[in-house]
Amino acid sequence: MDLLKTLVDKGLRRELPTRDEALAVLATSDDELLDVVAAAGRVRRQWFGRRVKLNYLVNLKSGLCPEDCSYCSQRLGSKADILKYTWLKPQEAAAAAGAGVAGGAKRVCLVASGRGPTDRDVDRVSKTIAAIKEQNEGVEVCACLGLLSGGQAERLREAGADAYNHNLNTSEATYGEITTTHTYADRVETVHQAQAAGLSACSGLIAGMGESDTDLVDVVFSLRELDPDSVPVNFLIPFEGTPLAKEWNLTPQRCLRILAMVRFVCPDVEVRLAGGREVHLRSMQPLALHLANSIFLGDYLTSEGQAGRADLEMIADAGFEVEGAGEQTLPEHRADALAGCGPCGGGANTADTAATAGGPASDAAGEAGITGGADAAAASGRSRTDLVAVRRRGTGTELPPNA
């Protein structure tokens, strides 16, 4: 396929494809799917080899968010039966983070529901970062706290945060249909603030909310322009009790095409396979490792992922290896740019399971191995509560975490 040869050549040069080329990836047939994965896999291996970076989520404050993001189980008015609790104490969060690090995670993502942090919240998170770094030498810490106000990014950086996550989630043209309590521009501004403070920017998307191919390409091109170091790709988990509970629009093949398109547009960026992989990719998750070089280990914010041991076995069985704590994730040119001037990094793009104005959403569920369930739900127009396992263990409970 001339298209794939062109995209591989551009990806190896870090050259931006055209919008028509990106749209063409999403329009490929199932007969062409393995060719698409192989082509995008060449680009992934060029910049990241066969390494897979493991990340671990700690939900510092769960539920009761004042924002109305339609995809989020923690949103205003959500009837989802999730765990609800206020801020974890620093040592509680550090213990949770330690479980993820012991499981192989090199980055801990600290998330809190809400529009954005108060200055007191930043103080609280700063103490949590200190506790985590004191107990886990060399661990990276990413904060995801919502919309930032003046000086907060700098304070998080001074406290030891390495990165900040704030997803764009969908295209600017359709953003108002998903959320009304803040704007797309608000999100872009928060990413800019993080970059200006010298934090590594993490920003991505949520697929499966009823968006068009054009919407997907628009948000990924916007991410490329924003130039984050990591781009989480979330696949909507339609929680019962949220406005998008019946949006089952994804197939494993569609998910792989989306990931391939992201890799071609953002060739040298950490592309993270995030929320929803177990439900929507199911038995095809190992193929996604040829496209993404980063995943979340274990559970998500309000839903359960597959067993941490199963994640590690999947990585090994697919011929990949877990990235070590001492290994550099980003290609040299991006790592050097980040070390030198924060936001002036090298050339690509975006996305951590983020949902609230500040926080993460589109959680993934852990019923791996279910086949055809989503398709049947879409055909019947009904929700599928059996596909979404609400988290009942780990952070905020007395049960051990899945890590």
Short mmCIF file of C-alpha atoms in Angstrom, two decimals:
data_model
loop_
_atom_site.label_atom_id
_atom_site.label_comp_id
_atom_site.label_asym_id
_atom_site.label_seq_id
_atom_site.Cartn_x
_atom_site.Cartn_y
_atom_site.Cartn_z
CA MET A 1 0.00 0.00 0.00
CA ASP A 2 1.51 3.31 -1.09
CA LEU A 3 -0.31 5.03 1.77
CA LEU A 4 1.43 2.92 4.42
CA LYS A 5 4.86 3.29 2.83
CA THR A 6 4.39 7.06 2.79
CA LEU A 7 3.26 7.09 6.43
CA VAL A 8 6.18 4.94 7.58
CA ASP A 9 8.68 7.16 5.78
CA LYS A 10 7.15 10.26 7.31
CA GLY A 11 7.04 8.68 10.78
CA LEU A 12 10.72 7.74 10.65
CA ARG A 13 11.49 11.36 9.76
CA ARG A 14 9.05 12.79 12.36
CA GLU A 15 7.21 14.45 9.50
CA LEU A 16 3.53 15.32 9.88
CA PRO A 17 1.19 13.34 7.60
CA THR A 18 -1.66 15.10 5.86
CA ARG A 19 -5.16 15.04 7.30
CA ASP A 20 -6.30 13.01 4.31
CA GLU A 21 -3.63 10.41 5.04
CA ALA A 22 -4.72 10.20 8.70
CA LEU A 23 -8.35 9.83 7.65
CA ALA A 24 -7.34 7.12 5.20
CA VAL A 25 -5.85 5.05 8.05
CA LEU A 26 -9.20 5.11 9.85
CA ALA A 27 -10.95 4.10 6.61
CA THR A 28 -8.82 1.00 5.92
CA SER A 29 -10.57 -2.35 5.74
CA ASP A 30 -10.27 -5.32 8.09
CA ASP A 31 -8.36 -7.14 5.32
CA GLU A 32 -5.72 -4.39 5.53
CA LEU A 33 -5.60 -4.20 9.33
CA LEU A 34 -2.49 -6.30 9.94
CA ASP A 35 -0.64 -4.31 7.29
CA VAL A 36 -1.62 -1.09 9.09
CA VAL A 37 -0.44 -2.46 12.46
CA ALA A 38 2.84 -3.67 10.95
CA ALA A 39 3.51 -0.29 9.34
CA ALA A 40 2.77 1.72 12.49
CA GLY A 41 4.78 -0.84 14.44
CA ARG A 42 7.86 0.04 12.42
CA VAL A 43 7.51 3.65 13.53
CA ARG A 44 6.94 2.63 17.15
CA ARG A 45 10.09 0.44 17.15
CA GLN A 46 12.17 3.18 15.55
CA TRP A 47 11.60 5.50 18.51
CA PHE A 48 10.86 3.13 21.41
CA GLY A 49 12.21 -0.30 20.48
CA ARG A 50 10.24 -3.11 22.14
CA ARG A 51 10.00 -1.38 25.53
CA VAL A 52 6.66 -0.94 27.33
CA LYS A 53 6.45 1.67 30.06
CA LEU A 54 4.17 0.84 32.99
CA ASN A 55 2.14 3.56 34.73
CA TYR A 56 0.06 3.27 37.89
CA LEU A 57 -2.99 5.35 38.82
CA VAL A 58 -3.74 6.53 42.35
CA ASN A 59 -7.14 8.16 42.74
CA LEU A 60 -6.52 10.71 45.50
CA LYS A 61 -10.15 11.89 45.71
CA SER A 62 -13.00 10.01 44.12
CA GLY A 63 -16.42 11.17 42.93
CA LEU A 64 -18.56 14.24 43.62
CA CYS A 65 -17.07 16.39 40.85
CA PRO A 66 -18.91 19.66 40.03
CA GLU A 67 -18.13 19.35 36.30
CA ASP A 68 -20.58 17.75 33.85
CA CYS A 69 -18.29 15.75 31.51
CA SER A 70 -20.67 13.26 29.91
CA TYR A 71 -18.19 10.38 29.84
CA CYS A 72 -17.17 10.53 33.49
CA SER A 73 -18.46 8.31 36.29
CA GLN A 74 -17.46 11.02 38.80
CA ARG A 75 -19.37 13.82 37.08
CA LEU A 76 -22.03 16.12 38.48
CA GLY A 77 -25.26 14.13 38.68
CA SER A 78 -23.60 10.76 38.04
CA LYS A 79 -25.64 7.81 39.27
CA ALA A 80 -22.76 5.39 38.74
CA ASP A 81 -22.22 3.24 41.82
CA ILE A 82 -18.55 4.12 42.26
CA LEU A 83 -16.38 4.57 45.34
CA LYS A 84 -16.63 8.07 46.82
CA TYR A 85 -14.06 9.43 49.25
CA THR A 86 -12.24 12.63 50.07
CA TRP A 87 -8.49 13.28 49.91
CA LEU A 88 -6.16 10.43 50.85
CA LYS A 89 -3.50 11.26 53.41
CA PRO A 90 0.04 11.46 51.96
CA GLN A 91 1.12 8.18 53.54
CA GLU A 92 -2.01 6.41 52.28
CA ALA A 93 -1.29 7.60 48.75
CA ALA A 94 2.37 6.65 49.10
CA ALA A 95 1.42 3.12 50.16
CA ALA A 96 -0.86 2.80 47.13
CA ALA A 97 1.86 4.12 44.85
CA GLY A 98 4.35 1.68 46.33
CA ALA A 99 2.18 -1.25 45.28
CA GLY A 100 2.29 -0.06 41.67
CA VAL A 101 6.04 0.51 41.74
CA ALA A 102 6.55 -2.97 43.19
CA GLY A 103 4.56 -4.31 40.24
CA GLY A 104 6.92 -2.67 37.75
CA ALA A 105 5.48 0.82 37.28
CA LYS A 106 8.01 3.60 36.75
CA ARG A 107 5.45 6.42 36.75
CA VAL A 108 2.72 7.08 39.34
CA CYS A 109 -0.21 9.21 38.20
CA LEU A 110 -1.93 11.12 41.02
CA VAL A 111 -5.50 12.02 40.09
CA ALA A 112 -8.18 13.99 41.90
CA SER A 113 -11.71 14.68 40.73
CA GLY A 114 -12.81 18.29 40.57
CA ARG A 115 -12.66 21.40 38.42
CA GLY A 116 -9.18 22.24 39.59
CA PRO A 117 -7.06 22.41 42.75
CA THR A 118 -7.16 25.11 45.38
CA ASP A 119 -3.85 26.34 46.75
CA ARG A 120 -4.50 24.17 49.80
CA ASP A 121 -4.99 21.19 47.50
CA VAL A 122 -1.64 21.90 45.84
CA ASP A 123 -0.02 21.93 49.30
CA ARG A 124 -1.65 18.58 50.04
CA VAL A 125 -0.51 17.03 46.77
CA SER A 126 2.99 18.44 47.26
CA LYS A 127 3.26 16.54 50.55
CA THR A 128 2.00 13.42 48.82
CA ILE A 129 4.63 13.74 46.08
CA ALA A 130 7.33 14.10 48.71
CA ALA A 131 6.12 11.00 50.55
CA ILE A 132 6.03 8.94 47.35
CA LYS A 133 9.51 10.00 46.22
CA GLU A 134 10.98 9.43 49.67
CA GLN A 135 9.79 5.82 49.61
CA ASN A 136 10.38 5.05 45.92
CA GLU A 137 13.70 6.25 44.58
CA GLY A 138 13.65 7.31 40.94
CA VAL A 139 9.89 7.05 40.44
CA GLU A 140 8.24 9.57 38.12
CA VAL A 141 5.18 11.39 39.42
CA CYS A 142 2.49 12.85 37.16
CA ALA A 143 -0.29 15.00 38.64
CA CYS A 144 -3.78 15.22 37.14
CA LEU A 145 -5.78 17.69 39.20
CA GLY A 146 -7.84 19.61 36.67
CA LEU A 147 -7.62 23.19 35.48
CA LEU A 148 -4.62 25.03 36.90
CA SER A 149 -4.53 28.64 38.04
CA GLY A 150 -1.59 31.02 38.21
CA GLY A 151 1.58 29.64 39.79
CA GLN A 152 0.19 26.19 40.61
CA ALA A 153 2.16 24.37 37.91
CA GLU A 154 5.38 25.95 39.19
CA ARG A 155 4.56 24.88 42.75
CA LEU A 156 3.95 21.30 41.65
CA ARG A 157 7.24 21.31 39.77
CA GLU A 158 9.06 22.62 42.84
CA ALA A 159 7.42 19.89 44.92
CA GLY A 160 8.95 17.24 42.68
CA ALA A 161 6.23 16.53 40.09
CA ASP A 162 7.71 15.40 36.79
CA ALA A 163 4.63 15.69 34.59
CA TYR A 164 1.10 17.03 34.40
CA ASN A 165 -1.84 15.36 32.64
CA HIS A 166 -4.77 17.21 31.16
CA ASN A 167 -6.50 15.62 28.18
CA LEU A 168 -8.17 17.40 25.28
CA ASN A 169 -10.49 14.37 24.99
CA THR A 170 -12.25 15.29 21.74
CA SER A 171 -12.20 17.83 18.93
CA GLU A 172 -12.74 21.52 19.58
CA ALA A 173 -15.78 21.46 17.27
CA THR A 174 -17.64 18.86 19.35
CA TYR A 175 -16.29 19.67 22.82
CA GLY A 176 -19.38 21.63 23.85
CA GLU A 177 -21.55 18.56 23.22
CA ILE A 178 -19.56 16.59 25.81
CA THR A 179 -18.95 19.21 28.50
CA THR A 180 -20.57 22.58 29.27
CA THR A 181 -18.96 23.60 32.57
CA HIS A 182 -15.59 24.46 31.03
CA THR A 183 -14.22 24.95 27.52
CA TYR A 184 -11.76 23.29 25.19
CA ALA A 185 -9.64 26.45 25.42
CA ASP A 186 -9.49 26.02 29.22
CA ARG A 187 -7.91 22.62 28.72
CA VAL A 188 -5.38 23.87 26.18
CA GLU A 189 -4.40 26.70 28.53
CA THR A 190 -3.71 24.27 31.40
CA VAL A 191 -1.40 22.18 29.20
CA HIS A 192 0.45 25.37 28.22
CA GLN A 193 0.83 26.30 31.89
CA ALA A 194 2.32 22.89 32.69
CA GLN A 195 4.79 23.17 29.82
CA ALA A 196 5.79 26.70 30.77
CA ALA A 197 6.59 25.49 34.29
CA GLY A 198 8.94 22.82 32.91
CA LEU A 199 6.62 19.89 33.55
CA SER A 200 6.43 17.12 30.98
CA ALA A 201 3.01 17.54 29.38
CA CYS A 202 0.66 14.56 29.09
CA SER A 203 -2.50 15.07 27.04
CA GLY A 204 -4.69 12.70 25.07
CA LEU A 205 -8.14 11.73 23.91
CA ILE A 206 -11.16 9.54 24.50
CA ALA A 207 -12.49 7.59 21.51
CA GLY A 208 -15.94 6.03 21.27
CA MET A 209 -18.14 8.95 22.34
CA GLY A 210 -19.98 9.09 19.02
CA GLU A 211 -17.38 11.26 17.30
CA SER A 212 -16.64 11.15 13.56
CA ASP A 213 -13.36 10.22 11.90
CA THR A 214 -12.84 13.93 11.26
CA ASP A 215 -13.22 14.64 14.99
CA LEU A 216 -10.60 12.02 15.83
CA VAL A 217 -8.13 13.39 13.31
CA ASP A 218 -8.80 16.96 14.48
CA VAL A 219 -8.06 16.19 18.13
CA VAL A 220 -4.92 14.22 17.30
CA PHE A 221 -3.63 17.01 15.03
CA SER A 222 -4.36 19.48 17.84
CA LEU A 223 -2.33 17.30 20.17
CA ARG A 224 0.55 17.23 17.70
CA GLU A 225 0.47 21.04 17.65
CA LEU A 226 0.31 21.17 21.45
CA ASP A 227 3.36 18.87 21.53
CA PRO A 228 2.97 16.90 24.77
CA ASP A 229 5.52 14.21 25.61
CA SER A 230 2.89 11.55 26.24
CA VAL A 231 -0.50 10.93 24.65
CA PRO A 232 -2.92 8.62 26.47
CA VAL A 233 -5.51 7.04 24.19
CA ASN A 234 -8.65 6.16 26.15
CA PHE A 235 -11.58 4.15 24.85
CA LEU A 236 -14.89 5.14 26.41
CA ILE A 237 -16.24 2.85 29.11
CA PRO A 238 -19.97 3.62 29.15
CA PHE A 239 -20.73 3.60 32.87
CA GLU A 240 -24.33 2.90 33.80
CA GLY A 241 -25.62 6.11 35.37
CA THR A 242 -23.83 8.46 32.96
CA PRO A 243 -25.19 10.15 29.80
CA LEU A 244 -23.04 7.97 27.52
CA ALA A 245 -24.03 4.65 29.09
CA LYS A 246 -25.35 3.30 25.78
CA GLU A 247 -22.49 4.48 23.55
CA TRP A 248 -20.95 1.19 22.44
CA ASN A 249 -19.39 2.31 19.17
CA LEU A 250 -16.01 0.57 19.19
CA THR A 251 -14.68 -2.73 17.89
CA PRO A 252 -11.17 -4.12 18.44
CA GLN A 253 -10.36 -3.34 14.81
CA ARG A 254 -11.53 0.26 15.15
CA CYS A 255 -9.40 0.71 18.28
CA LEU A 256 -6.30 -0.57 16.48
CA ARG A 257 -6.86 1.80 13.56
CA ILE A 258 -7.19 4.72 15.98
CA LEU A 259 -3.97 3.78 17.76
CA ALA A 260 -2.16 3.42 14.42
CA MET A 261 -3.36 6.84 13.30
CA VAL A 262 -2.14 8.39 16.56
CA ARG A 263 1.27 6.75 16.12
CA PHE A 264 1.63 8.04 12.55
CA VAL A 265 0.67 11.59 13.56
CA CYS A 266 2.73 11.51 16.79
CA PRO A 267 5.61 9.16 15.90
CA ASP A 268 8.15 9.97 18.64
CA VAL A 269 5.73 10.56 21.53
CA GLU A 270 4.91 8.15 24.35
CA VAL A 271 1.56 6.77 23.20
CA ARG A 272 -0.21 5.23 26.18
CA LEU A 273 -2.83 2.52 25.90
CA ALA A 274 -5.20 3.75 28.59
CA GLY A 275 -8.76 3.31 29.84
CA GLY A 276 -11.02 0.87 28.03
CA ARG A 277 -8.43 -1.44 26.50
CA GLU A 278 -9.71 -4.55 28.25
CA VAL A 279 -13.32 -4.02 27.22
CA HIS A 280 -12.83 -2.85 23.64
CA LEU A 281 -9.61 -4.54 22.48
CA ARG A 282 -10.23 -7.71 24.47
CA SER A 283 -8.12 -10.57 23.10
CA MET A 284 -6.45 -8.21 20.61
CA GLN A 285 -4.68 -6.19 23.32
CA PRO A 286 -1.26 -7.70 22.44
CA LEU A 287 -1.53 -6.28 18.91
CA ALA A 288 -1.96 -2.82 20.43
CA LEU A 289 1.51 -3.10 21.99
CA HIS A 290 2.91 -2.82 18.46
CA LEU A 291 1.38 0.68 18.35
CA ALA A 292 1.51 2.00 21.93
CA ASN A 293 4.69 1.94 24.03
CA SER A 294 3.03 2.58 27.39
CA ILE A 295 0.11 1.16 29.40
CA PHE A 296 -1.56 1.48 32.78
CA LEU A 297 -0.87 -1.41 35.13
CA GLY A 298 -3.78 -2.89 37.09
CA ASP A 299 -6.89 -0.88 37.95
CA TYR A 300 -8.09 2.54 36.85
CA LEU A 301 -9.78 5.37 38.74
CA THR A 302 -13.24 3.95 39.31
CA SER A 303 -13.13 0.71 37.33
CA GLU A 304 -11.09 -2.47 37.48
CA GLY A 305 -8.53 -3.51 34.92
CA GLN A 306 -7.26 -6.99 34.22
CA ALA A 307 -4.92 -8.52 36.77
CA GLY A 308 -1.52 -6.89 37.00
CA ARG A 309 0.14 -10.28 36.53
CA ALA A 310 -1.87 -10.76 33.32
CA ASP A 311 -0.56 -7.42 32.04
CA LEU A 312 3.04 -8.54 32.61
CA GLU A 313 2.43 -11.93 31.01
CA MET A 314 0.80 -10.26 28.00
CA ILE A 315 3.82 -8.00 27.49
CA ALA A 316 6.26 -10.92 27.70
CA ASP A 317 4.18 -13.26 25.53
CA ALA A 318 3.92 -10.60 22.80
CA GLY A 319 7.71 -10.31 22.68
CA PHE A 320 8.02 -6.97 24.45
CA GLU A 321 9.84 -6.04 27.65
CA VAL A 322 8.97 -3.83 30.60
CA GLU A 323 10.91 -0.58 30.56
CA GLY A 324 13.31 -0.40 33.49
CA ALA A 325 13.38 2.39 36.04
CA GLY A 326 16.78 3.54 34.79
CA GLU A 327 15.85 3.57 31.11
CA GLN A 328 14.95 6.77 29.30
CA THR A 329 11.46 6.67 27.83
CA LEU A 330 11.60 9.46 25.30
CA PRO A 331 13.90 9.54 22.27
CA GLU A 332 17.06 11.56 22.80
CA HIS A 333 15.89 14.65 20.94
CA ARG A 334 12.71 14.93 23.01
CA ALA A 335 14.40 14.18 26.31
CA ASP A 336 17.07 16.79 25.63
CA ALA A 337 14.48 19.40 24.68
CA LEU A 338 12.47 18.72 27.84
CA ALA A 339 15.56 18.97 30.04
CA GLY A 340 16.60 22.18 28.35
CA CYS A 341 13.46 24.25 28.01
CA GLY A 342 10.31 22.45 29.06
CA PRO A 343 7.74 23.15 26.39
CA CYS A 344 9.98 23.40 23.34
CA GLY A 345 10.18 19.64 22.75
CA GLY A 346 10.64 17.88 19.46
CA GLY A 347 7.75 17.30 17.14
CA ALA A 348 4.71 15.29 18.07
CA ASN A 349 1.73 14.94 20.37
CA THR A 350 -0.82 13.73 23.40
CA ALA A 351 -3.39 11.75 26.35
CA ASP A 352 -4.05 9.83 30.96
CA THR A 353 -7.55 8.66 31.43
CA ALA A 354 -8.85 12.19 32.26
CA ALA A 355 -12.44 13.04 32.63
CA THR A 356 -13.39 15.73 35.03
CA ALA A 357 -12.37 19.25 34.25
CA GLY A 358 -9.38 18.40 36.17
CA GLY A 359 -9.32 14.78 36.34
CA PRO A 360 -9.45 11.43 34.69
CA ALA A 361 -12.35 9.68 33.26
CA SER A 362 -13.28 7.13 30.65
CA ASP A 363 -12.11 4.44 33.06
CA ALA A 364 -11.41 1.02 31.69
CA ALA A 365 -13.17 -2.08 32.85
CA GLY A 366 -11.64 -5.40 33.62
CA GLU A 367 -13.86 -8.03 32.05
CA ALA A 368 -11.23 -9.12 29.53
CA GLY A 369 -12.03 -11.97 27.19
CA ILE A 370 -15.66 -11.00 26.60
CA THR A 371 -16.36 -11.27 22.89
CA GLY A 372 -19.15 -9.62 21.03
CA GLY A 373 -20.67 -8.00 24.11
CA ALA A 374 -20.13 -4.43 23.00
CA ASP A 375 -21.39 -5.14 19.49
CA ALA A 376 -24.54 -6.70 20.88
CA ALA A 377 -25.08 -3.73 23.15
CA ALA A 378 -24.73 -1.30 20.27
CA ALA A 379 -27.15 -3.26 18.14
CA SER A 380 -29.79 -3.38 20.85
CA GLY A 381 -29.30 0.19 22.11
CA ARG A 382 -28.93 -1.00 25.68
CA SER A 383 -26.26 -0.51 28.30
CA ARG A 384 -23.97 -3.34 29.39
CA THR A 385 -23.38 -3.26 33.13
CA ASP A 386 -21.68 -6.67 32.97
CA LEU A 387 -18.81 -5.23 30.92
CA VAL A 388 -17.87 -2.50 33.39
CA ALA A 389 -16.39 -3.72 36.66
CA VAL A 390 -16.60 -0.88 39.18
CA ARG A 391 -13.47 -0.74 41.33
CA ARG A 392 -14.03 -2.12 44.83
CA ARG A 393 -10.41 -2.75 45.84
CA GLY A 394 -7.21 -0.84 46.39
CA THR A 395 -7.19 2.92 46.97
CA GLY A 396 -10.06 4.07 49.17
CA THR A 397 -10.83 0.53 50.41
CA GLU A 398 -9.31 -1.92 52.86
CA LEU A 399 -8.66 -4.52 50.16
CA PRO A 400 -5.25 -4.99 48.51
CA PRO A 401 -4.70 -3.22 45.17
CA ASN A 402 -4.43 -4.86 41.78
CA ALA A 403 -0.84 -4.24 40.78
#
